[in-house]
Structures are given as C-alpha cells and as structure tokens.
XYZ file of C-alpha atoms in Angstrom:
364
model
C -6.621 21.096 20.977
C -5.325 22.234 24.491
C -1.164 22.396 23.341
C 1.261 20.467 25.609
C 4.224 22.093 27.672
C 6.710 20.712 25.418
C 5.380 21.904 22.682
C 4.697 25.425 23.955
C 8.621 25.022 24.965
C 9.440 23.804 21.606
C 7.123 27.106 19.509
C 9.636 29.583 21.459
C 13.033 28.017 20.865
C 15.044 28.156 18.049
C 14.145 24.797 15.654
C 17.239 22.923 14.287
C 17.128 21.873 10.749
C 17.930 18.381 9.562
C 19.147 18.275 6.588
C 17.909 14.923 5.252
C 14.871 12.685 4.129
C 12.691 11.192 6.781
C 9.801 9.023 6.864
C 7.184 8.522 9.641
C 6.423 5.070 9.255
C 2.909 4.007 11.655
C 2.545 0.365 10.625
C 4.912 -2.771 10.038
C 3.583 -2.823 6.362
C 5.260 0.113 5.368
C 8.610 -1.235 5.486
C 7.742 -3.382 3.046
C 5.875 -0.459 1.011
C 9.108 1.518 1.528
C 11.867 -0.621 1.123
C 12.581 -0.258 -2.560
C 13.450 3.324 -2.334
C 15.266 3.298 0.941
C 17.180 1.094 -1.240
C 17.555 3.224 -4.383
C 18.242 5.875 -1.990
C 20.891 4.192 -0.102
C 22.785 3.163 -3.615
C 22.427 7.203 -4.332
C 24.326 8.055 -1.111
C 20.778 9.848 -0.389
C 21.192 10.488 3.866
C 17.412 9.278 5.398
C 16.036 8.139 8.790
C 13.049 6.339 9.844
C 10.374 7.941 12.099
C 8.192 5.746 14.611
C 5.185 6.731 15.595
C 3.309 4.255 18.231
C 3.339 1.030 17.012
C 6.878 -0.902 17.586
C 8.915 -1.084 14.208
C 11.210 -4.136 13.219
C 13.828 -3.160 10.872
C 16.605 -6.108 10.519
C 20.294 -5.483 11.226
C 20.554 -6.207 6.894
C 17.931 -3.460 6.470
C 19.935 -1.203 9.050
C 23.269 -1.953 7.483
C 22.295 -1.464 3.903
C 20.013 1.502 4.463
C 22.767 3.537 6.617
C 19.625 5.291 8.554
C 18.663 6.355 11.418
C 15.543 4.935 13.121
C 14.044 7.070 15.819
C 10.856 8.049 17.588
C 8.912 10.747 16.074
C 8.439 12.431 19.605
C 11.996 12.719 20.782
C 12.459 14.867 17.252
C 9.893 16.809 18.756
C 11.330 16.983 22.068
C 14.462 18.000 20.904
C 12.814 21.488 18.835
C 14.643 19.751 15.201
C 12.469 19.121 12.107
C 13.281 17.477 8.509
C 13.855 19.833 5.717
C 11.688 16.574 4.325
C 9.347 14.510 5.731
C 7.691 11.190 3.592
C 3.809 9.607 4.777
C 1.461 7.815 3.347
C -1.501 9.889 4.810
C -1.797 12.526 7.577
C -1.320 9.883 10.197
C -3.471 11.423 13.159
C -4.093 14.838 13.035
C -6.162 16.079 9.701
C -4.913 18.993 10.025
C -1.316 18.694 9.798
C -0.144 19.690 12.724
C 1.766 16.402 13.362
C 3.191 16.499 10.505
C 3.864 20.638 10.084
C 5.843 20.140 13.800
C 8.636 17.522 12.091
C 9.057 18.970 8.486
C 9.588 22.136 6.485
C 8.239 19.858 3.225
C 5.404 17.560 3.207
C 5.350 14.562 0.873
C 2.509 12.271 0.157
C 3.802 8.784 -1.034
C 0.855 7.182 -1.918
C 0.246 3.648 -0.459
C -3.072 2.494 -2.382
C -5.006 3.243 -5.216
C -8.682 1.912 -4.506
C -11.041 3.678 -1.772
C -10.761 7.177 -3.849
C -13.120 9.003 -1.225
C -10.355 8.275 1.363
C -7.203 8.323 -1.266
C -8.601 11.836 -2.655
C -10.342 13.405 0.598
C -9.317 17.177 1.516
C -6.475 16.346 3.588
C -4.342 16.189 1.019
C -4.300 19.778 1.266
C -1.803 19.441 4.116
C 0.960 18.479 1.723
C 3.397 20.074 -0.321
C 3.163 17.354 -2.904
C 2.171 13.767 -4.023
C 4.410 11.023 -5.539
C 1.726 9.202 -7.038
C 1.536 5.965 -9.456
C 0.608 7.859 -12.128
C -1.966 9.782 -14.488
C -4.979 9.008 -13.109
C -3.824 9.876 -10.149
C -1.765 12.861 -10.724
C -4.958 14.294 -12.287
C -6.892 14.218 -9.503
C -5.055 15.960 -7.112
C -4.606 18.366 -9.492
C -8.056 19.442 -10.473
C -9.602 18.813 -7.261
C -6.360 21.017 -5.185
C -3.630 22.009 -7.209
C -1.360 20.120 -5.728
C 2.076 19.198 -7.347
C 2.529 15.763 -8.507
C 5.280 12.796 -9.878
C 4.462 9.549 -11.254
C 7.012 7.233 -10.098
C 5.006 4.177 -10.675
C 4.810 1.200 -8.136
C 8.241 1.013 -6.387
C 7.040 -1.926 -4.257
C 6.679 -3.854 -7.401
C 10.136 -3.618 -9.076
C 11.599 -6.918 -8.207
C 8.594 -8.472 -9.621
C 10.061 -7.278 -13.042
C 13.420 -7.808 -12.234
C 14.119 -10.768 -10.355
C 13.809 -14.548 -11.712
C 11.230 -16.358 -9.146
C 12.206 -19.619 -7.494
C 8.734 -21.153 -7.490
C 9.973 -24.462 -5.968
C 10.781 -22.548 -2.938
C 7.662 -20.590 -2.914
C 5.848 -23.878 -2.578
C 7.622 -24.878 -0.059
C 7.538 -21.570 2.393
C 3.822 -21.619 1.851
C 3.507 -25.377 2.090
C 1.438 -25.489 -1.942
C 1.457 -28.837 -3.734
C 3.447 -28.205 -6.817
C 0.864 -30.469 -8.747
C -2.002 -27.405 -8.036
C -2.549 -24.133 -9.300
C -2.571 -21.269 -6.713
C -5.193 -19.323 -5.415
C -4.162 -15.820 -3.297
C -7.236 -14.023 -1.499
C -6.047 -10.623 -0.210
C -9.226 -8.720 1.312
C -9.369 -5.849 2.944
C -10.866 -4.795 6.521
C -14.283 -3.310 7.764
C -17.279 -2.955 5.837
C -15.790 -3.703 2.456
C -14.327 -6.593 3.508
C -15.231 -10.129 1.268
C -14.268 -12.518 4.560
C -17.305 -14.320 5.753
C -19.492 -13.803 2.374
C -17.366 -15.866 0.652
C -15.448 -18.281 3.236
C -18.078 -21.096 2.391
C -17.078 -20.958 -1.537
C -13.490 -20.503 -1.262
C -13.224 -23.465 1.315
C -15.061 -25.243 -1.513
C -11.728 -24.930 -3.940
C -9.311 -26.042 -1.461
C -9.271 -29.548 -2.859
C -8.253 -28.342 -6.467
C -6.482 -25.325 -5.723
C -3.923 -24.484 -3.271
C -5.593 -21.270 -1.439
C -3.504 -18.743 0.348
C -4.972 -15.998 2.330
C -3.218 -12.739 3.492
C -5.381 -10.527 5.587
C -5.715 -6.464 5.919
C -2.579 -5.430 8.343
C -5.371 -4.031 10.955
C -7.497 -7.122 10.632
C -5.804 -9.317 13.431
C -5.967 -6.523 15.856
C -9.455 -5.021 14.678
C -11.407 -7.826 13.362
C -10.736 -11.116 15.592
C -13.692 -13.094 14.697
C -13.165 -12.636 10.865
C -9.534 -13.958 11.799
C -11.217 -16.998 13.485
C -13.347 -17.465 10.438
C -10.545 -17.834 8.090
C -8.636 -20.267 10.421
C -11.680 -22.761 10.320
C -11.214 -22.948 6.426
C -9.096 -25.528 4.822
C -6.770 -23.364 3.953
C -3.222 -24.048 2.500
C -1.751 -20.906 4.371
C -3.358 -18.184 6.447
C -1.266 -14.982 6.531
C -1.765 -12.401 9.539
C 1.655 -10.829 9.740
C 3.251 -7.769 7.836
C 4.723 -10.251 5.173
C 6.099 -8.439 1.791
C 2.883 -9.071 -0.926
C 5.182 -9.685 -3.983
C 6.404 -13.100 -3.197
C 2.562 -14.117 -3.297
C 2.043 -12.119 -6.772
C 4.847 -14.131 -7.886
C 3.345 -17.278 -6.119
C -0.483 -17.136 -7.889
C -1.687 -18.593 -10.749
C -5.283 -16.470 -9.765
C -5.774 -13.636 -7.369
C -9.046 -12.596 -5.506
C -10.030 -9.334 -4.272
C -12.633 -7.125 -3.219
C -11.671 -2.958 -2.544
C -8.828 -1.450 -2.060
C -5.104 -1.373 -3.714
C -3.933 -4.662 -4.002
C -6.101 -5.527 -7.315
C -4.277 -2.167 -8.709
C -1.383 -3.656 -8.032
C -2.121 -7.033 -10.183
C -2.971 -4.871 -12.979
C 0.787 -3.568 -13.187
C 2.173 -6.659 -12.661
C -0.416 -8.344 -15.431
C -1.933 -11.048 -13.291
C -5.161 -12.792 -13.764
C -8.023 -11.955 -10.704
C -11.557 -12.007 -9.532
C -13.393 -8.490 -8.140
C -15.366 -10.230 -5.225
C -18.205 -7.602 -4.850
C -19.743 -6.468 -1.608
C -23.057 -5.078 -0.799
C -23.371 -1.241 -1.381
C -19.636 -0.741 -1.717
C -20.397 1.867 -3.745
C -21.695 3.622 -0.929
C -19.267 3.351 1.976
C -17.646 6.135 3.006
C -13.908 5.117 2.639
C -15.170 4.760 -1.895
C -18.378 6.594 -3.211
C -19.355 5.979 -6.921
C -16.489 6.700 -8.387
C -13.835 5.058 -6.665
C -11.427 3.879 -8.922
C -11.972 0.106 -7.662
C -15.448 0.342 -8.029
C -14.935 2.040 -11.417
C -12.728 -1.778 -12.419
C -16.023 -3.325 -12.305
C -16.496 -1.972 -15.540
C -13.693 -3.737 -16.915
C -12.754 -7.015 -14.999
C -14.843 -10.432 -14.113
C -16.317 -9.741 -10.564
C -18.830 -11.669 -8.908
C -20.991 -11.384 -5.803
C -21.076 -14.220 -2.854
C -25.069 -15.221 -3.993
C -23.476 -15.882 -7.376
C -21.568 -18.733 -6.403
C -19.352 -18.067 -9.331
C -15.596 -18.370 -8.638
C -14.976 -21.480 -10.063
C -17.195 -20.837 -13.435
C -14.668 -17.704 -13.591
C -11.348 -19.356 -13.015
C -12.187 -22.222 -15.468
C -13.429 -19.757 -18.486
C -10.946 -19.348 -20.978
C -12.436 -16.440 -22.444
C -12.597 -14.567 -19.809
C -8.334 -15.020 -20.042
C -8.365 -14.765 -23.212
C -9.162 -11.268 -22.696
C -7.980 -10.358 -19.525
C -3.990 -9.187 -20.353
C -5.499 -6.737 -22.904
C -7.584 -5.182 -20.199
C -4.736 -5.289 -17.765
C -2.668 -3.348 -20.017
C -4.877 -0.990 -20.847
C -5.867 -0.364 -16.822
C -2.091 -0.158 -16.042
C -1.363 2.432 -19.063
C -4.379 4.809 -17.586
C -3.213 3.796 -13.601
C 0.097 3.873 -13.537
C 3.771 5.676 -15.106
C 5.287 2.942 -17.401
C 8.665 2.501 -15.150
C 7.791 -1.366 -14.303
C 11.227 -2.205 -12.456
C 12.913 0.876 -12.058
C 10.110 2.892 -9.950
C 12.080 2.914 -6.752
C 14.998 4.879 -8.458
C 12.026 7.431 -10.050
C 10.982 7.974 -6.799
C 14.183 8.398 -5.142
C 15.326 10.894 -7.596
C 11.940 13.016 -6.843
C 12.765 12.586 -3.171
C 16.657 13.951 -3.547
C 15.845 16.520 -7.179
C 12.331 18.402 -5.662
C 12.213 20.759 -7.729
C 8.817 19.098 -9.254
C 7.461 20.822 -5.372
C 7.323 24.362 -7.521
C 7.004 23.233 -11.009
C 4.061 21.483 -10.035
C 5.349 18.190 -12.460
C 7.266 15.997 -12.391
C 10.827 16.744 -13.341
C-alpha cells in the first residue's frame, strides 16, 4: 500500500508519547460495550481518551463529564507524529495487518466484543496484538494454543449492572410500550448470511398476540441490510429497535430471548436467562463460524430450532425444557466466562492501568 505524504512526514520525525489509555472506537455500539470500564477507570483516576475513526461518535455531556476524556479523531493523532503508550480495539479495525493500529500505539490490546463466530473471533489477526482481555477460559485458551498470545479474563464488563442494579420493570414497559399483563419476547439477530430475519418473521409475528415481542437488530443491519429492516417493520411488533441502544435494559426486560449466531446468546448465559438457538442453514459452514464455533458448539447444549420446525411456541411453553435450562446456563457460563458477575469493569480496568499480565502472559 502506496504510503501517504503525511505519513512519510510522520516515519522521519520524532513521535511524541502519550502517556495514557486510548480507545479507537469505529461504531456507536461500542460506547455502550465500553462504558463500564471508562467508568471503573474514571473512579481509579485512570487518564483515557476516545479515538474516532469514520463513523460520527455521540458521547453525552454526562458521559464527557464523568469520564474526564478526551475524544478525538484518530487521524489528527496521526497528523500530529504522537501515539498511545496504550491503545484498546475490539478487532484490527481496517488494516489486517496492523498498521493502523502499530501508527497510534506502542501496546496493542484486544478487548474482546463477542464470543460466537470463532473463525472470525480466533482468525490470525490476532497476531497483531500485544494481548487479549478476554471473558474467560475458553477463550483465554485459544489464543493461547493457537498464538501465544497473553491473556486476562475480566469477564463481561457490559453486564455488571445487570448484577448490581434493582430493575424498574414498570418503566421498562413503558419505554418499550409492553403490556404488563404479557410475558416478553426479545429477538436479537445478527446480520448477513447467519442472520434468522425473514426465516422466521412469519412465526414470530404469529406470538405477537400472547407475547409482547421486541426486536433489536445487528448495528450494521439498517445501513447494510434495508429490506430485512423493511421486513421486520411489517410485523406486529411491540418495538422494533435499529439504533445503538445499550442491550442490558432488554436482558433485564425478557421473560425469553431468541437468537441465532453470534455473542449476544453468550451473553444470556452469564446473566442466566432463558432462550431459543434459531438455527440457520449451513451455519456451520460460513466463513465468519466453521464447525467449531463456539455458538454452533451451544447447539449441543440449549433448545434450538430451525424455521421448517415451526417450534417456538412448543419451546417457550415446555417446562422441562426450563426445568433444565439454569443448570446448563451455569455450567456454559463457568466454561465461557471468569466468575466476576458485577465487578468485571473494575477487573478490566485494573488490567488496563497494572499490564504487567502483557509479559507474564496471565493474568495478574
């Protein structure tokens, strides 16, 4: 790749230092991801600023005030010849080979956003890192043996306040319009080829009038995917979600949850909540999971049922399948994720300020 003037400029002057955290944050949805350690961080007097990439970022005057950051375009860093003594992503952004991310840090660290689509989660990129604050030993294992790479389980940050904060279900009703009087369905699928929208609209419009239904899409299906968006707003649905909206307030909101690949079943599995695996043709064999993709792998263990089964309802109404779906959870979330349910934000922020665990290779 032919090198700009700038950054031929930048190779022969003198680079500048900064001696703080930063993380380049692409999408809206990281904020949300992130916010739990910018606030464990903040309470830690831990100095950090927010990198843009392309894509405009909305952080609220609150956010700005409590965080005490900085929030600045990733190209005037650049510009300017400085980098991060650490840098924080969730993958390698643009460039597989680093090079974005080698011209705005001395340190590299991985903060993992998902833990579904394994041949995408686990590809060779990783490589470009100098470590991986991952959710915990399944996890930290595989980056391991597959590249040697340095790991901490911090858990699932995004999830503390799930633990630790009392819900106010009358008011979740009300901001997603349910009827108190029915039990709540959420539907989070993802995007692309392993998406469930459109095999299953027909059946899940079906349980509309006994179930409130919510429905938050992929971040990059608005943009990406417009006629599965018009799909979805031609079902009865109670709410349709297309905006970068924090998930836990829906965890907290659903009686059931539906998914098909991806993280956010992982994430119901910490938290202990009762879903449905909606299955896709050959998911096994798309190129973002292969065989052994951890959420194909839960289709060993959970209820999951394809759209020519028809079988949603028979699911949610059998007790045994409840009966023995907490046990499961728990055993999932023991082999998925570090037992710090609550305080994973402040495990995190301690690996981001103590990084010593970057040449122990574990987690202090």
């Amino acid at each position: 790749m032919r090198k700009t003037q700038i950054e031929m400029e930048a190779e022969q002057s003198p680079v500048t230092i900064l001696e703080r955290l930063a993380f380049l944050v692409h999408t809206q949805e990281l904020i949300n991801h992130y916010a739990p350690v910018f606030d464990a961080l903040a309470r830690a007097g831990a100095a950090f600023d927010i990198l843009t990439h392309r894509e405009p970022i909305t952080i609220t005057p609150e956010q700005r005030a409590a965080w005490g950051c900085g929030v600045i375009k990733q190209r005037r860093i650049r510009n300017l010849g400085q980098k991060y003594r650490c840098l924080v992503t969730n993958h390698f952004i643009a460039q597989r080979n680093g090079r974005l991310l080698h011209s705005l840090a001395v340190e590299n660290i991985r903060f993992m956003y998902a833990a579904g689509k394994s041949a995408h989660n686990l590809a060779p990129w990783n490589t470009i890192y100098d470590g991986i604050l991952c959710f915990g030993p399944y996890h930290a294992g595989a980056f391991k043996a597959r590249y040697g790479l340095p790991t901490y389980e911090m858990g699932f940050p995004r999830f503390d306040r799930y633990f630790t904060e009392t819900p106010d279900m009358p008011a979740l009703y009300d901001r997603f319009g349910c009827d108190p009087a029915k039990r709540t369905i959420v539907w989070l699928p993802t995007w692309l080829e392993l998406s469930s929208v459109g095999l299953f609209n027909d059946e899940i419009a079906a349980l509309c009038a006994d179930y409130n239904v919510v429905v938050k899409v992929h971040p990059l299906m608005p943009q990406s995917e417009p006629d599965r968006i018009a799909s979805l707003r031609a079902l009865p649905l109670t709410r349709l979600i297309e905006t970068a909206e924090d998930n836990i307030p829906l965890y907290q909101l659903a009686d059931f949850m539906l998914f098909d690949y991806g993280g956010p079943a992982f994430g119901a599995i910490y938290a202990g909540k009762r879903f449905i695996l909606l299955d896709v043709p050959q998911a096994a064999a798309d190129t973002l999971t292969g065989p052994d993709s951890s959420d194909i792998g839960l289709r060993q263990v959970f209820r999951h049922v394809g759209a020519s089964d028809r079988g949603i309802r028979g699911v949610l109404e059998d007790d045994a399948t409840w009966a023995a779906h907490g046990a499961a959870c728990a055993d999932q979330s023991a082999r998925y994720f570090a037992p710090h349910q609550g305080t994973a934000a402040q495990h995190a922020a301690r690996a981001l300020i103590d990084r010593s665990w970057l040449t122990k290779g574990t987690a202090p």
